[in-house]
Short mmCIF file of C-alpha atoms in Angstrom, two decimals:
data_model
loop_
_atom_site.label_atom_id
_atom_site.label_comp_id
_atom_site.label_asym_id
_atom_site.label_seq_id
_atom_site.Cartn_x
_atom_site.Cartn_y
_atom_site.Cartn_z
CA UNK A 249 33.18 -113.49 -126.87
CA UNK A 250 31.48 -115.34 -123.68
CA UNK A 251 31.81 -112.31 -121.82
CA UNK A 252 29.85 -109.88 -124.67
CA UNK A 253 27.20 -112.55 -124.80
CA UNK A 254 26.72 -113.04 -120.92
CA UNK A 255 26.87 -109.08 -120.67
CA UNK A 256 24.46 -108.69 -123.75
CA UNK A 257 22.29 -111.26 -122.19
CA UNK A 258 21.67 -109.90 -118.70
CA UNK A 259 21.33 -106.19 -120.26
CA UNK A 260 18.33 -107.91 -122.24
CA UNK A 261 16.99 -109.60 -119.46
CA UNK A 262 16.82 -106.47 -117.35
CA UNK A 263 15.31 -104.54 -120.03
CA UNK A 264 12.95 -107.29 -120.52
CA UNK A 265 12.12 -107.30 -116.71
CA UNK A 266 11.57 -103.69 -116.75
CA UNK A 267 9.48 -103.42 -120.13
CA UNK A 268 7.08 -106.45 -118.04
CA UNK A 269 6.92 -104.52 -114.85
CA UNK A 270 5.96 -100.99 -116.34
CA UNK A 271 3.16 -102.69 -118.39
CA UNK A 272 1.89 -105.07 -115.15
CA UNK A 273 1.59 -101.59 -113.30
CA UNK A 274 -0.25 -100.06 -116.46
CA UNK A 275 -2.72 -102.92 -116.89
CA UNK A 276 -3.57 -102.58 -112.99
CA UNK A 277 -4.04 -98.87 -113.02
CA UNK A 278 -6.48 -99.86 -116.11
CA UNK A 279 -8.73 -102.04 -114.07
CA UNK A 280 -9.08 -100.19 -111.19
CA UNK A 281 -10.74 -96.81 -113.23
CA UNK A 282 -12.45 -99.67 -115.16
CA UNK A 283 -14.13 -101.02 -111.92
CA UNK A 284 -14.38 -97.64 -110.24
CA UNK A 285 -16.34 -96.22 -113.05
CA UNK A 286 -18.68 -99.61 -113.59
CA UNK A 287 -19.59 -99.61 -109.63
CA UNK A 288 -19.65 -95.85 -109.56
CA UNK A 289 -24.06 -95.29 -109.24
CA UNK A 290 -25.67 -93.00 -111.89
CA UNK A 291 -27.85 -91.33 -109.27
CA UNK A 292 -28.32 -91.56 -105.44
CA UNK A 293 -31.57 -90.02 -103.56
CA UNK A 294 -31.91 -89.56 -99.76
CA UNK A 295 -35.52 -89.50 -97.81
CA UNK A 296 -36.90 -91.17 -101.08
CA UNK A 297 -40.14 -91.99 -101.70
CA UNK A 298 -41.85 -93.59 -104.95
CA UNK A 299 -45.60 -94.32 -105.59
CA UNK A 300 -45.93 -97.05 -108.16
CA UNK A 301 -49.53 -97.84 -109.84
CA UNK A 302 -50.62 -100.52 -111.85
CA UNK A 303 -52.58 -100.39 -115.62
CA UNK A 304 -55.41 -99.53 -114.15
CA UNK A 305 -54.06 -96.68 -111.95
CA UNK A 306 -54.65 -98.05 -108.80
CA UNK A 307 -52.02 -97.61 -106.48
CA UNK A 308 -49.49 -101.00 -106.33
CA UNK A 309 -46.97 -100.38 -104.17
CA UNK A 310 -45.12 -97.39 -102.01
CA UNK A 311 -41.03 -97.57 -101.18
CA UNK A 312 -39.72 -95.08 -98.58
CA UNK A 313 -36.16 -95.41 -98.12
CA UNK A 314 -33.29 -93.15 -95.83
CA UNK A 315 -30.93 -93.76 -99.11
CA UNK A 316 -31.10 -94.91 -102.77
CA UNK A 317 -28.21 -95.79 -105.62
CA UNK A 318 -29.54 -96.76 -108.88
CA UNK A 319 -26.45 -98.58 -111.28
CA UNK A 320 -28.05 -98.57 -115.07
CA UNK A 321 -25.19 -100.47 -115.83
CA UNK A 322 -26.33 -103.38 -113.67
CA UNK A 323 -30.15 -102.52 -113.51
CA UNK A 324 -29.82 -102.62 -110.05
CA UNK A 325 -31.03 -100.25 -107.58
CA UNK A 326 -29.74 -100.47 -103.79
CA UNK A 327 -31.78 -99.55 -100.80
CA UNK A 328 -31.00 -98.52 -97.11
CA UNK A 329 -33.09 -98.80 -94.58
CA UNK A 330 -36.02 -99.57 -97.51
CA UNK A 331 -39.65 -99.75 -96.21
CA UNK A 332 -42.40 -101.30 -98.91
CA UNK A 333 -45.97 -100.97 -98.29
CA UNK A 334 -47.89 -103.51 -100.82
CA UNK A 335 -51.12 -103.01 -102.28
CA UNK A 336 -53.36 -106.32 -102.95
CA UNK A 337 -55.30 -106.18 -106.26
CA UNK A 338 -58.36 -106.97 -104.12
CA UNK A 339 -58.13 -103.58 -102.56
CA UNK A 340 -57.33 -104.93 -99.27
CA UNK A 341 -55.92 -103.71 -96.63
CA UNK A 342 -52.02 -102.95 -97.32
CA UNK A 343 -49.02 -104.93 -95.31
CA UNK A 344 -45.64 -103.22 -94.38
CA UNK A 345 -41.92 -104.55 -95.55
CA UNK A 346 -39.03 -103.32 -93.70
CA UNK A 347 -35.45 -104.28 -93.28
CA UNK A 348 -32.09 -102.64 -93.26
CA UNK A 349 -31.08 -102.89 -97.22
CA UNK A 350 -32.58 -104.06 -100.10
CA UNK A 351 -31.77 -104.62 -104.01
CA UNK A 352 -34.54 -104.05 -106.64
CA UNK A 353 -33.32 -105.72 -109.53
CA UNK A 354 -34.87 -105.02 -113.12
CA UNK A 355 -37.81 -107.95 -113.35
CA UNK A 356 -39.50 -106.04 -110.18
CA UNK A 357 -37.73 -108.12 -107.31
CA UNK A 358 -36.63 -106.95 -104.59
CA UNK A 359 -34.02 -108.54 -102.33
CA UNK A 360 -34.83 -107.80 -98.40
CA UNK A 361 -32.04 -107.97 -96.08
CA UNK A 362 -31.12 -108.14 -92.66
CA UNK A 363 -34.04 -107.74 -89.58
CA UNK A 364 -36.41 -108.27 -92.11
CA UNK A 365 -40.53 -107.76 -90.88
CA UNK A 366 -43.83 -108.11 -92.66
CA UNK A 367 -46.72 -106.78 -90.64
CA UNK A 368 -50.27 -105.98 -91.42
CA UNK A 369 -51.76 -102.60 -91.01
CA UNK A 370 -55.06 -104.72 -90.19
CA UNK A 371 -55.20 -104.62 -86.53
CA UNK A 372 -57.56 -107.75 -86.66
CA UNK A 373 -55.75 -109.86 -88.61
CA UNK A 374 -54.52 -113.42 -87.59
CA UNK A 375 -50.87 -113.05 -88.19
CA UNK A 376 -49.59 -109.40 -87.16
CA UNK A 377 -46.00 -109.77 -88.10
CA UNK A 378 -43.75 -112.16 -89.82
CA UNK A 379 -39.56 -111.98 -89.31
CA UNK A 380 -36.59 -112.90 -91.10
CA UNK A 381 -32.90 -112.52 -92.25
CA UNK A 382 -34.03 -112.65 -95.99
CA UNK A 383 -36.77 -112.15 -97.94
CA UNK A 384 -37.57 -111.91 -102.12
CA UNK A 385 -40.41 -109.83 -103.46
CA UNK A 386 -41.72 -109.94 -106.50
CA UNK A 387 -44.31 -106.95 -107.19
CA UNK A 388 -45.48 -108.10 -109.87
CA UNK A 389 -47.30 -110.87 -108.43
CA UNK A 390 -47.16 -109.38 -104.55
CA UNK A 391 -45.64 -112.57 -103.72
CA UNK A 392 -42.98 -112.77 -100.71
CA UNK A 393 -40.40 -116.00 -100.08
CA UNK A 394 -38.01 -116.74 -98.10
CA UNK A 395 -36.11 -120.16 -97.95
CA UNK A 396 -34.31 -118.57 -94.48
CA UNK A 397 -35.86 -119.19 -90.72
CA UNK A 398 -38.88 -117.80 -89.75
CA UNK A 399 -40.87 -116.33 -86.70
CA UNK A 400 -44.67 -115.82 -87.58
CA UNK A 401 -46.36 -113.85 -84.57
CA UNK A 402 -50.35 -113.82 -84.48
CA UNK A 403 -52.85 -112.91 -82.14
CA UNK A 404 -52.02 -115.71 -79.20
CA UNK A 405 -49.66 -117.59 -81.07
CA UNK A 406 -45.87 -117.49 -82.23
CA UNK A 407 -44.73 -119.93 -85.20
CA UNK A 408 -41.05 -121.01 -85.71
CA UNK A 409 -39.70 -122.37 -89.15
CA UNK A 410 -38.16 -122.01 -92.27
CA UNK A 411 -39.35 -121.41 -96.15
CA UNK A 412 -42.34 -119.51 -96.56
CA UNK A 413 -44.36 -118.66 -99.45
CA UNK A 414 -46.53 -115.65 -98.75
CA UNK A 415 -49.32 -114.60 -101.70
CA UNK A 416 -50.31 -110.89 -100.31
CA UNK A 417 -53.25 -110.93 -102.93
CA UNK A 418 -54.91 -113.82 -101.64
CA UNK A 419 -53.65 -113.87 -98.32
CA UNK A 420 -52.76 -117.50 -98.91
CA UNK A 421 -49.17 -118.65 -96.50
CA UNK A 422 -46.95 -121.70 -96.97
CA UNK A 423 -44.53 -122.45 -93.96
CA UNK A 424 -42.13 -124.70 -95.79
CA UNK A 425 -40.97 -126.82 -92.23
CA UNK A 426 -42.24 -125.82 -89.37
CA UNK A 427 -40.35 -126.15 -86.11
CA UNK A 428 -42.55 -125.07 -83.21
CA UNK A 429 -46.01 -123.13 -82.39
CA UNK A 430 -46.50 -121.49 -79.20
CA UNK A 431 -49.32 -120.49 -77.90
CA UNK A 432 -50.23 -117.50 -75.43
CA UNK A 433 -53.38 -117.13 -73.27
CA UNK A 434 -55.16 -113.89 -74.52
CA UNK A 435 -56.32 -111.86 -71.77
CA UNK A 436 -59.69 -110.24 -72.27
#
């Protein structure tokens, strides 16, 4: 009778094993079309370019980009190679963004990543170009930040430091901690 119950045992053990191993594989396969299909974008655009106005049709902001995936599921949109040109409200003269990616996430801000730079198209201005690793972007208040280091190149000058504030409207800049200025003779 030992021997029918030890026998009946393993046989249910095995079955058990095998009933646990087909439905493990199952429940894998499950997740991975689950993920596929929730990371899967709903469009993607090459050489795109988007004009964006504002309520009173003047024009806000222009993003060129090499490539573009838009997730709806995430209300994320993913940029390569993304390049912004921002508008002021004041009508001012525009400034550049560039980097090598970028997210625009659904409350208008945009992620900037990797060789990020912020120039002005005004030839006269004081600072010409500002780089980075990171910066946010909000367009709805054409306001740039970065809490990441810093290099601030002007006309005779280069600025080193970290966390900047950046107001393209009013043209108003906040260096966070600055870590060195250095200054170039100007040769006229």
């Amino acid at each position: 009778m030992n021997r029918l119950y030890s026998i009946a045992f393993v046989a249910l053990l095995i079955a058990c094993i095998a009933y646990g191993l087909i439905e493990w594989k199952q429940s894998k396969k499950q997740i991975v079309e689950t993920i596929d299909t929730e990371l899967a974008p709903d469009f993607i655009a090459e050489s795109l370019k988007s004009n964006t106005f504002n309520e009173t049709g003047a024009l806000s902001h222009i993003i060129d980009a090499q490539r573009m995936e838009h997730y709806s599921g995430i209300e994320v949109t993913h940029f390569e190679f993304p390049s912004l040109t921002l508008y002021p409200e004041n009508k001012d003269v525009p400034w550049k963004v560039s980097s090598k990616e970028g997210t625009l996430f659904k409350n208008n801000r945009v992620s900037l990543k990797n060789r990020v730079k912020l120039e002005s198209t005004d030839p006269d201005s004081l600072i010409q170009q500002i780089h980075g690793k990171s910066i946010e972007l909000d367009l709805n208040t054409n306001t740039i930040s970065s809490e990441q280091a810093i290099v601030i190149i002007g006309n005779g000058f280069t600025v080193y430091g970290s966390g900047l504030i950046v107001d393209i409207n009013t043209k108003k800049m906040t260096l966070t901690e600055h870590v060195q200025t250095i200054y170039q003779k100007t040769q006229k």
